[in-house]
Coordinates of C-alpha atoms and ligand atoms in Angstrom, one line a residue:
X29 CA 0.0 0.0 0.0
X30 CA 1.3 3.3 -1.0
X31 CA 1.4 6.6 1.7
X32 CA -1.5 9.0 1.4
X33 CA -0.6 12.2 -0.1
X34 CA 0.8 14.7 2.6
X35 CA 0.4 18.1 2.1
X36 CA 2.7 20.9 3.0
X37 CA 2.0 24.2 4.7
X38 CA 1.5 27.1 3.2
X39 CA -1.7 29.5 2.4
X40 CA -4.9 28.6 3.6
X41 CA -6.6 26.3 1.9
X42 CA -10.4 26.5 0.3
X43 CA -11.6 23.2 1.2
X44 CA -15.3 21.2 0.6
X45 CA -15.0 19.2 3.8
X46 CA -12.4 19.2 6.6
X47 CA -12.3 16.2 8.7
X48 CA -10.6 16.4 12.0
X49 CA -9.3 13.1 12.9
X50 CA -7.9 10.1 10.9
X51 CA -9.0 6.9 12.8
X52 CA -11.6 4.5 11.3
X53 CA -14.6 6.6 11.7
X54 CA -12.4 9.7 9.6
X55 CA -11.2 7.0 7.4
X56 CA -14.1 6.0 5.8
X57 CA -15.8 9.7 6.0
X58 CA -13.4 10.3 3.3
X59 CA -14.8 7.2 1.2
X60 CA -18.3 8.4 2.5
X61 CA -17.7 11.7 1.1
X62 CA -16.0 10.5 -2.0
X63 CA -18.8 8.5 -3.6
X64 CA -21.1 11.7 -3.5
X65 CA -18.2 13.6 -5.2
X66 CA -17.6 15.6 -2.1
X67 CA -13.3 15.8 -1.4
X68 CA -11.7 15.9 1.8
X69 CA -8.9 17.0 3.3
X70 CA -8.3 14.8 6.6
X71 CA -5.8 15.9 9.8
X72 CA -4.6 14.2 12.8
X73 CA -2.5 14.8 15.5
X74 CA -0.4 11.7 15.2
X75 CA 1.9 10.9 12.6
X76 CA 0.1 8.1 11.1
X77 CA -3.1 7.4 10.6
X78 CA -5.4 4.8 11.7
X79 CA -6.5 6.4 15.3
X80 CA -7.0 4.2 18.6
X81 CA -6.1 0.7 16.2
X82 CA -2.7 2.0 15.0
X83 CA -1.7 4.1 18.3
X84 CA -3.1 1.7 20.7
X85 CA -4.0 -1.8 19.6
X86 CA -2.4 -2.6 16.0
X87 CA -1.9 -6.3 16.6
X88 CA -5.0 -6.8 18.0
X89 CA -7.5 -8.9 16.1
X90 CA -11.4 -7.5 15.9
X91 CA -13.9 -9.7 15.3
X92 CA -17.0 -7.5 14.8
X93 CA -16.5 -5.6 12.0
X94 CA -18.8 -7.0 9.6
X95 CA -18.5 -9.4 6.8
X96 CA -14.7 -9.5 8.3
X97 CA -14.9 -13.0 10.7
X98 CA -11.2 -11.5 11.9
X99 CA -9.6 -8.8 10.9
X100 CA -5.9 -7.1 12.6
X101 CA -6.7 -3.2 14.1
X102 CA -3.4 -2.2 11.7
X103 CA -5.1 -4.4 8.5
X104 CA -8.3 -2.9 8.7
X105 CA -6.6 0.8 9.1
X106 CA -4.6 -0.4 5.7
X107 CA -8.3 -1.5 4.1
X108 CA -10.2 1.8 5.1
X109 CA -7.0 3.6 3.6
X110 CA -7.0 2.0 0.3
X111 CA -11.4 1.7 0.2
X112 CA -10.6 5.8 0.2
X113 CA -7.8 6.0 -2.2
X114 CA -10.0 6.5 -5.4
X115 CA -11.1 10.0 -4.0
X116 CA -7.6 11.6 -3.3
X117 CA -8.1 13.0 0.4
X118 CA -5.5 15.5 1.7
X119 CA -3.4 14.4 4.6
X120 CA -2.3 16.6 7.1
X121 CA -0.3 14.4 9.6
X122 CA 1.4 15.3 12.8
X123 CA -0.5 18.6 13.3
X124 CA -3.2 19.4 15.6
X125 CA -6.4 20.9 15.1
X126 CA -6.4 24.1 17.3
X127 CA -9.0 26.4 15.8
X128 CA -12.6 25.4 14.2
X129 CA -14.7 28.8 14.2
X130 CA -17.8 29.4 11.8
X131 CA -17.7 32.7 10.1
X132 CA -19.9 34.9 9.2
X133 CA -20.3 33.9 5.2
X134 CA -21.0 30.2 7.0
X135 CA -18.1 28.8 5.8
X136 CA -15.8 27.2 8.5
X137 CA -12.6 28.5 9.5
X138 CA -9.8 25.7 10.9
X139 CA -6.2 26.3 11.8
X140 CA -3.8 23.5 13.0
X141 CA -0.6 23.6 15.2
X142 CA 1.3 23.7 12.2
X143 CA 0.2 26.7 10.2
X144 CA -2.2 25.1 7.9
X145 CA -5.2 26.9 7.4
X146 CA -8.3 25.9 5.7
X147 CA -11.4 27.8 4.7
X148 CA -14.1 25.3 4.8
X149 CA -17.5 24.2 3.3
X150 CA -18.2 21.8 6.5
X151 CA -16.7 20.2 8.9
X152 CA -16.8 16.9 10.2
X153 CA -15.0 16.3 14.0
X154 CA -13.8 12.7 14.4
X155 CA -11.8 13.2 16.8
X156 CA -12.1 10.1 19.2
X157 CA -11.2 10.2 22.5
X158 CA -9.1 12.9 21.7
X159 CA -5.9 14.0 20.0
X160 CA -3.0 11.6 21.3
X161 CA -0.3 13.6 22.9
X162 CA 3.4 11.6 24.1
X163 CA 3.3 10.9 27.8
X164 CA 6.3 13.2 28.7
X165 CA 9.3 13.0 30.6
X166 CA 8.4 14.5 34.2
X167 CA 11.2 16.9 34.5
X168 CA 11.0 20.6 35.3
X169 CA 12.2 22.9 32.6
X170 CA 12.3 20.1 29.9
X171 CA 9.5 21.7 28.0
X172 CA 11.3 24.2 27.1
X173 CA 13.8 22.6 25.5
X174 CA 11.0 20.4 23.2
X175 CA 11.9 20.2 19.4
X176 CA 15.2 21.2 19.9
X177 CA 16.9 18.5 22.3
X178 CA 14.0 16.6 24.2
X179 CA 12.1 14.8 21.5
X180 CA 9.3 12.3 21.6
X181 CA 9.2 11.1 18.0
X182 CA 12.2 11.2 15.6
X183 CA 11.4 13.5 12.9
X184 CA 14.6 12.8 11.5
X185 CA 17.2 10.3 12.6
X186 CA 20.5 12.5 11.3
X187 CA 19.7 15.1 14.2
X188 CA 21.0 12.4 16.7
X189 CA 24.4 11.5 14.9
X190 CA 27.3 11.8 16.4
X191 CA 25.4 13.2 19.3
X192 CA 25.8 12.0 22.9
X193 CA 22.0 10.2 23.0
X194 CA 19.7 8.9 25.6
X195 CA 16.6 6.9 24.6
X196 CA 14.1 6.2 27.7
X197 CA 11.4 3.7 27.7
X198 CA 11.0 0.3 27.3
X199 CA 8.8 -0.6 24.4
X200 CA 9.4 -1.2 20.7
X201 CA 10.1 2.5 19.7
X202 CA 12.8 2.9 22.8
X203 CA 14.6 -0.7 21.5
X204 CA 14.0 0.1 17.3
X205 CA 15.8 3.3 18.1
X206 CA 18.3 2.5 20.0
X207 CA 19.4 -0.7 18.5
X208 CA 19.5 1.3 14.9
X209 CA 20.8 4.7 16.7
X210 CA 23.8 3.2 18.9
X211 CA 26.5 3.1 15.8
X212 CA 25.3 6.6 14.5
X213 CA 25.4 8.4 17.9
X214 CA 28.5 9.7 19.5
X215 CA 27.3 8.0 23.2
X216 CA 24.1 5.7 23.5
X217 CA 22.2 4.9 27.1
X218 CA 19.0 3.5 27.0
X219 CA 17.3 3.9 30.6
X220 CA 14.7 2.5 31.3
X221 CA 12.2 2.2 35.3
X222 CA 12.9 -1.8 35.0
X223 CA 14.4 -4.6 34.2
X224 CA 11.7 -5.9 31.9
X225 CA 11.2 -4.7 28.4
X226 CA 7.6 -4.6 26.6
X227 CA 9.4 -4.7 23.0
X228 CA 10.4 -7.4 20.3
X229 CA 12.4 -10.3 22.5
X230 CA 15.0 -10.3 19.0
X231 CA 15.2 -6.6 20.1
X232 CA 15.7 -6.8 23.7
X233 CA 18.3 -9.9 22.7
X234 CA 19.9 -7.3 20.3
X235 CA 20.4 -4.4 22.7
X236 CA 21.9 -6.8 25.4
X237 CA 24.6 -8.0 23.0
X238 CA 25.3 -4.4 22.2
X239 CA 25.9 -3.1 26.0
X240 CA 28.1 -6.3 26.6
X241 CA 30.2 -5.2 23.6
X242 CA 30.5 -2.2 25.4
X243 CA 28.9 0.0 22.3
X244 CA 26.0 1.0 24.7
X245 CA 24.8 1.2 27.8
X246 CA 21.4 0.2 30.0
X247 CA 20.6 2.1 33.2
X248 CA 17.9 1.0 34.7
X249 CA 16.0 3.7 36.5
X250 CA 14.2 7.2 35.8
X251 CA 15.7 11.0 34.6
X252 CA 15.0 13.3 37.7
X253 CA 17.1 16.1 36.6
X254 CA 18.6 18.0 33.7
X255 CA 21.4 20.3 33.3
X256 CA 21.8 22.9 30.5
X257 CA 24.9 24.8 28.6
X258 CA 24.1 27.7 26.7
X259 CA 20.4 26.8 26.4
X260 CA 21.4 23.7 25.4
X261 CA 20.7 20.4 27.2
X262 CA 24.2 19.0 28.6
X263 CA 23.5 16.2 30.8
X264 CA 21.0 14.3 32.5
X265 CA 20.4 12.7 36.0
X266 CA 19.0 9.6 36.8
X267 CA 18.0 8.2 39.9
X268 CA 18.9 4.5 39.7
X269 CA 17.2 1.4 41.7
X270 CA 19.3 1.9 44.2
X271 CA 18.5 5.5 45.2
X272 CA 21.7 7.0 44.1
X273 CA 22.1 9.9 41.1
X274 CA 24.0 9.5 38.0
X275 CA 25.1 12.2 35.5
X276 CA 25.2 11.3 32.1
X277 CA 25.9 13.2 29.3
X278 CA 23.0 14.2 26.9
X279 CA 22.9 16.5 24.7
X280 CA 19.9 15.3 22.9
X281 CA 17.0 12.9 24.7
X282 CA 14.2 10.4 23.1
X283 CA 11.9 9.4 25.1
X284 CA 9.1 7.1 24.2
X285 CA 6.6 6.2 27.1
X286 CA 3.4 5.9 25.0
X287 CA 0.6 8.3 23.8
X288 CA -2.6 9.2 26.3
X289 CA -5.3 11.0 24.6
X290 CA -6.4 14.4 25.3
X291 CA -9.7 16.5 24.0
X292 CA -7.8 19.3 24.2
X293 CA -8.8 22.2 21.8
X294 CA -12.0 20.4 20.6
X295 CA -13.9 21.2 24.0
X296 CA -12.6 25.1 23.1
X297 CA -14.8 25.6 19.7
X298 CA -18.2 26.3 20.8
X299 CA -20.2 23.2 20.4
X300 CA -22.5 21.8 22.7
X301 CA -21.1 19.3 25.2
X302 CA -22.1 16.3 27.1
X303 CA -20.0 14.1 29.6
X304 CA -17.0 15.7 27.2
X305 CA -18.4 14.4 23.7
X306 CA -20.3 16.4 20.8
X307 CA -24.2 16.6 21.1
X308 CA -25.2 15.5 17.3
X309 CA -28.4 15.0 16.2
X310 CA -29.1 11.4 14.6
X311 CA -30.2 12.4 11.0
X312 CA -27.3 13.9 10.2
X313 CA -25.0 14.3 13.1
X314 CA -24.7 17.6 13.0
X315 CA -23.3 19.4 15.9
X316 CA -25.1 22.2 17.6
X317 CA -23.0 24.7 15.2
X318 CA -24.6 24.4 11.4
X319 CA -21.6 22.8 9.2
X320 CA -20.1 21.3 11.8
X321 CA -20.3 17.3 12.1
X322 CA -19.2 14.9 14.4
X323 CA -19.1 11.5 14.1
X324 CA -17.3 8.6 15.7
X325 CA -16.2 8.7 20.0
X326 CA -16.3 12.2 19.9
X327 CA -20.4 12.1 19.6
X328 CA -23.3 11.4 21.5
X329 CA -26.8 10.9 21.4
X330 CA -29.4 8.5 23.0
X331 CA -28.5 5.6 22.7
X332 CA -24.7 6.1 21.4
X333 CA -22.0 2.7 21.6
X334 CA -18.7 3.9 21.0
X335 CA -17.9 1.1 18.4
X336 CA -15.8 1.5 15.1
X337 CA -19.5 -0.1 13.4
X338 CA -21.4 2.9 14.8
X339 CA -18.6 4.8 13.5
X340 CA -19.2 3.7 9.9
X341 CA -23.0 3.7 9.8
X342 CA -22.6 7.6 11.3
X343 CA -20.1 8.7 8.5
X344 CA -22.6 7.9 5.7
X345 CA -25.7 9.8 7.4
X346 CA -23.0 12.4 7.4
X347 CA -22.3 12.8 4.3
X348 CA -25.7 13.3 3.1
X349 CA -26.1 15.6 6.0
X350 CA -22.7 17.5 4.3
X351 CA -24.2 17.1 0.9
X352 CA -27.8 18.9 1.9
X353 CA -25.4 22.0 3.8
X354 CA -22.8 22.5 0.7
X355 CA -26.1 22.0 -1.6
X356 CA -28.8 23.0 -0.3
X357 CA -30.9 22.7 -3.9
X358 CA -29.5 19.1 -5.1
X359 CA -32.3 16.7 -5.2
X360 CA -31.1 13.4 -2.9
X361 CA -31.1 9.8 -4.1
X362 CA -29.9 7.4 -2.8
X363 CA -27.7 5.8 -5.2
X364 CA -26.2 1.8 -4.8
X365 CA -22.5 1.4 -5.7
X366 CA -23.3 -2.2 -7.5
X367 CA -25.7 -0.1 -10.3
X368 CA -24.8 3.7 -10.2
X369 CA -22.3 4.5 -13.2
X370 CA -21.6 8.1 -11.6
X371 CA -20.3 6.4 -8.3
X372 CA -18.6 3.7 -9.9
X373 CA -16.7 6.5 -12.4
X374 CA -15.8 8.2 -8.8
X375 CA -14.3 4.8 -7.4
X376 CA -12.4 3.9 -11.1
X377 CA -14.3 1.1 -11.6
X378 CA -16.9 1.8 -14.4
X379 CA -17.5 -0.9 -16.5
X380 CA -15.9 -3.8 -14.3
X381 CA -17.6 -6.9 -13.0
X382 CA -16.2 -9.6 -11.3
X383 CA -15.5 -12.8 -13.1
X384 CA -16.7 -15.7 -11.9
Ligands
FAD403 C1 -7.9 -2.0 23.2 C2 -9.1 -1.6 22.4 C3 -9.8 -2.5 21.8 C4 -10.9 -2.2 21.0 N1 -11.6 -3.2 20.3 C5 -12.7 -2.8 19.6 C6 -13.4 -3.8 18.9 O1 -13.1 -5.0 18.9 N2 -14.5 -3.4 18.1 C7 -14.9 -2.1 18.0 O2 -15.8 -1.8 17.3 N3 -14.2 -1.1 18.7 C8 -13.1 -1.5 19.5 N4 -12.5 -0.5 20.2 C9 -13.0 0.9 20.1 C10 -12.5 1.5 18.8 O3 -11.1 1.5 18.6 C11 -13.0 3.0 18.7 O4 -14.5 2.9 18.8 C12 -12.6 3.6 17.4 O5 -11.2 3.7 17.3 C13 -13.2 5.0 17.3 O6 -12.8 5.6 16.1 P1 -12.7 7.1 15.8 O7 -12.3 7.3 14.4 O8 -14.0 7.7 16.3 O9 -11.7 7.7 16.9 P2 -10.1 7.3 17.2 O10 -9.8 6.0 16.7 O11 -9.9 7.7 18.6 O12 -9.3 8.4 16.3 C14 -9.5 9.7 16.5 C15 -8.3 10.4 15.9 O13 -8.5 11.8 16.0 C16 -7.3 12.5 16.3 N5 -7.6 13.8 16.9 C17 -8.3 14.1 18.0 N6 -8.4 15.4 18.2 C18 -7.6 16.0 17.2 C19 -7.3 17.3 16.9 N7 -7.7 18.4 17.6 N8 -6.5 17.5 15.8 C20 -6.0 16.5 15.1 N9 -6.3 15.2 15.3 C21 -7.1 15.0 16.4 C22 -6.6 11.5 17.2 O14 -5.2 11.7 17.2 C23 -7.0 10.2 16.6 O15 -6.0 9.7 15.7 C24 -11.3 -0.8 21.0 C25 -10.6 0.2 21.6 C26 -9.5 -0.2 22.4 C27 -8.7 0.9 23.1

């Protein structure tokens, strides 16, 4: 499967539909969307797409999605990506949604924590249970130093060579990085609360062999204290099992303790609230703002089940609803992908059947 086409920063964009959020339920909004010729542009705080399956669950198996017996959280992330691919979506990854503000013209205004702005027919909000943030590293005065030496995703793996390095954590991202960091960095610790590790065994296997070469090495324990240079960070200190402080030298630290969700801006837009999801209406789920939908977690209504099938079922009333705001004269019909040659020329399928 090819990536999805990531768009760059720049002017503000005039956009049919912006959907906040690329898990399953934003996923298949785009497909939604597509197959009444609406286009989308689609952003999400993570890096990837896919949502609560990708950040939280990929291995998992699902067994109630339907006319799937079984199906992987990652696989069916990779199937909603490639259902959409006909229609050409936008994606904005890594960049949070900050701003979502009707104007006066009834267009929809959206800005995100990276500078894109979008001026926008309708919005949808599928959002989840929030934008996924990095659990950070509990030290005061770190923050500041974010993006520059204190990183929790590696935008780009050159910034750490020849670099004195710590990775913390003990899952899959900590042990990738390290084991494919420790011959490109200047100085390589890996510290980490316990002696366990959560990631790969071959991994863990791999980064033992390398500390008993001596090319790395494990601390076991937690970074209480940093010490700058110049607005730079210099060192860290950790406070090992056995109580006592060690200095090491940093001047750059990855630290990968997972992602915890947040609702964060989307509770700042003006939409009506319940229990900390979007009041929708169940015709069209339409927030309590006109042209702004939610669909997905973020919702609720009577009766709601915050499943990825409600999900779907909610991103094709959607659409419709989207349809009737953007145009408001169109006659409706409901249209069946097996017989309608206009869908079928918007998937790139006309004229095909499948052989016996
Ligand atoms: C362990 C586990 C197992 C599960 N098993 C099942 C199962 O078997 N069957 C089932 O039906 N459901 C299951 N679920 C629930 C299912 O994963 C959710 O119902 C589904 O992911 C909801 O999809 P969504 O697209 O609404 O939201 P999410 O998957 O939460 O995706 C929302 C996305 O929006 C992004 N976002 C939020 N705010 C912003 C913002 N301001 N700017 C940019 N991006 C933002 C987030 O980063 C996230 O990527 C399970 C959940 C868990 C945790």
């Amino acid at each position: 499967m090819s990536d999805p086409v990531v768009a760059a920063s720049g002017e503000p964009i005039a956009a049919e539909v912006v959907i906040v959020g690329a898990g399953p339920a934003g996923l298949f909004q785009i497909f939604e969307l597509g197959l009444l010729g609406i286009s989308a542009h689609i952003v999400d705080s993570l890096a990837q797409v896919g949502g609560q399956c990708t950040a939280l669950y990929p291995e998992k198996p699902i067994y109630d999605i339907p006319a799937l017996p079984i199906c992987g959280a990652q696989e069916l992330v990779d199937r909603l990506v490639e259902q959409a691919k006909p229609f050409n979506a936008t994606y904005h990854l890594g960049q949070e949604v900050t701003e979502v503000r009707r104007l006066p013209d009834g267009n929809i205004f959206v800005a995100t924590s990276a500078g894109v702005q979008f001026n926008a027919g309708a919005v949808v909000i599928a959002g989840g249970v929030g934008s996924f943030q990095p659990r950070r590293l509990a030290v005061d005065g770190l923050e500041s130093l974010e993006g520059r030496c204190v990183h929790y995703r590696v935008k780009s793996a050159a910034d750490f060579h020849d670099k004195d390095l710590v990775i913390c954590g003990g899952g899959d991202s900590a042990l990738d990085w390290t084991v494919a960091l420790h011959d490109k960095a200047r100085s390589l610790t890996l510290v980490h609360r316990r002696a366990e590790f959560r990631a790969a065994p071959a991994t863990v296997a791999r980064m033992r062999e390398l500390v008993a070469a001596g090319k790395m090495q494990l601390i076991e324990g937690n970074v209480v204290a940093h010490v700058t240079d110049n607005e730079r960070l210099a060192a860290l200190e950790v406070q090992v099992a056995d109580g006592e402080r060690r200095r090491l030298r940093a001047e750059h630290v990855l630290a990968f303790f997972g992602l915890h969700p947040k609702l964060g801006p989307i509770a700042e837009w003006g939409l009506e609230l319940e229990k900390k999801a979007l009041k929708v209406d169940t015709e069209k789920f339409e927030t309590s703002v006109p042209g702004i939908f939610a669909i997905g977690d973020i919702n609720t209504y009577p009766g709601k089940k915050k499943l990825i099938l409600s999900g779907f079922h909610e991103a094709a009333l959607a659409a419709f609803g989207i349809q009737h705001h953007l145009f408001p004269g169109k006659r409706q019909f409901l249209q069946y992908t097996t017989t309608s040659p206009i869908m079928q020329k918007r998937l790139g399928v006309a004229g095909e059947e499948i052989s016996a």
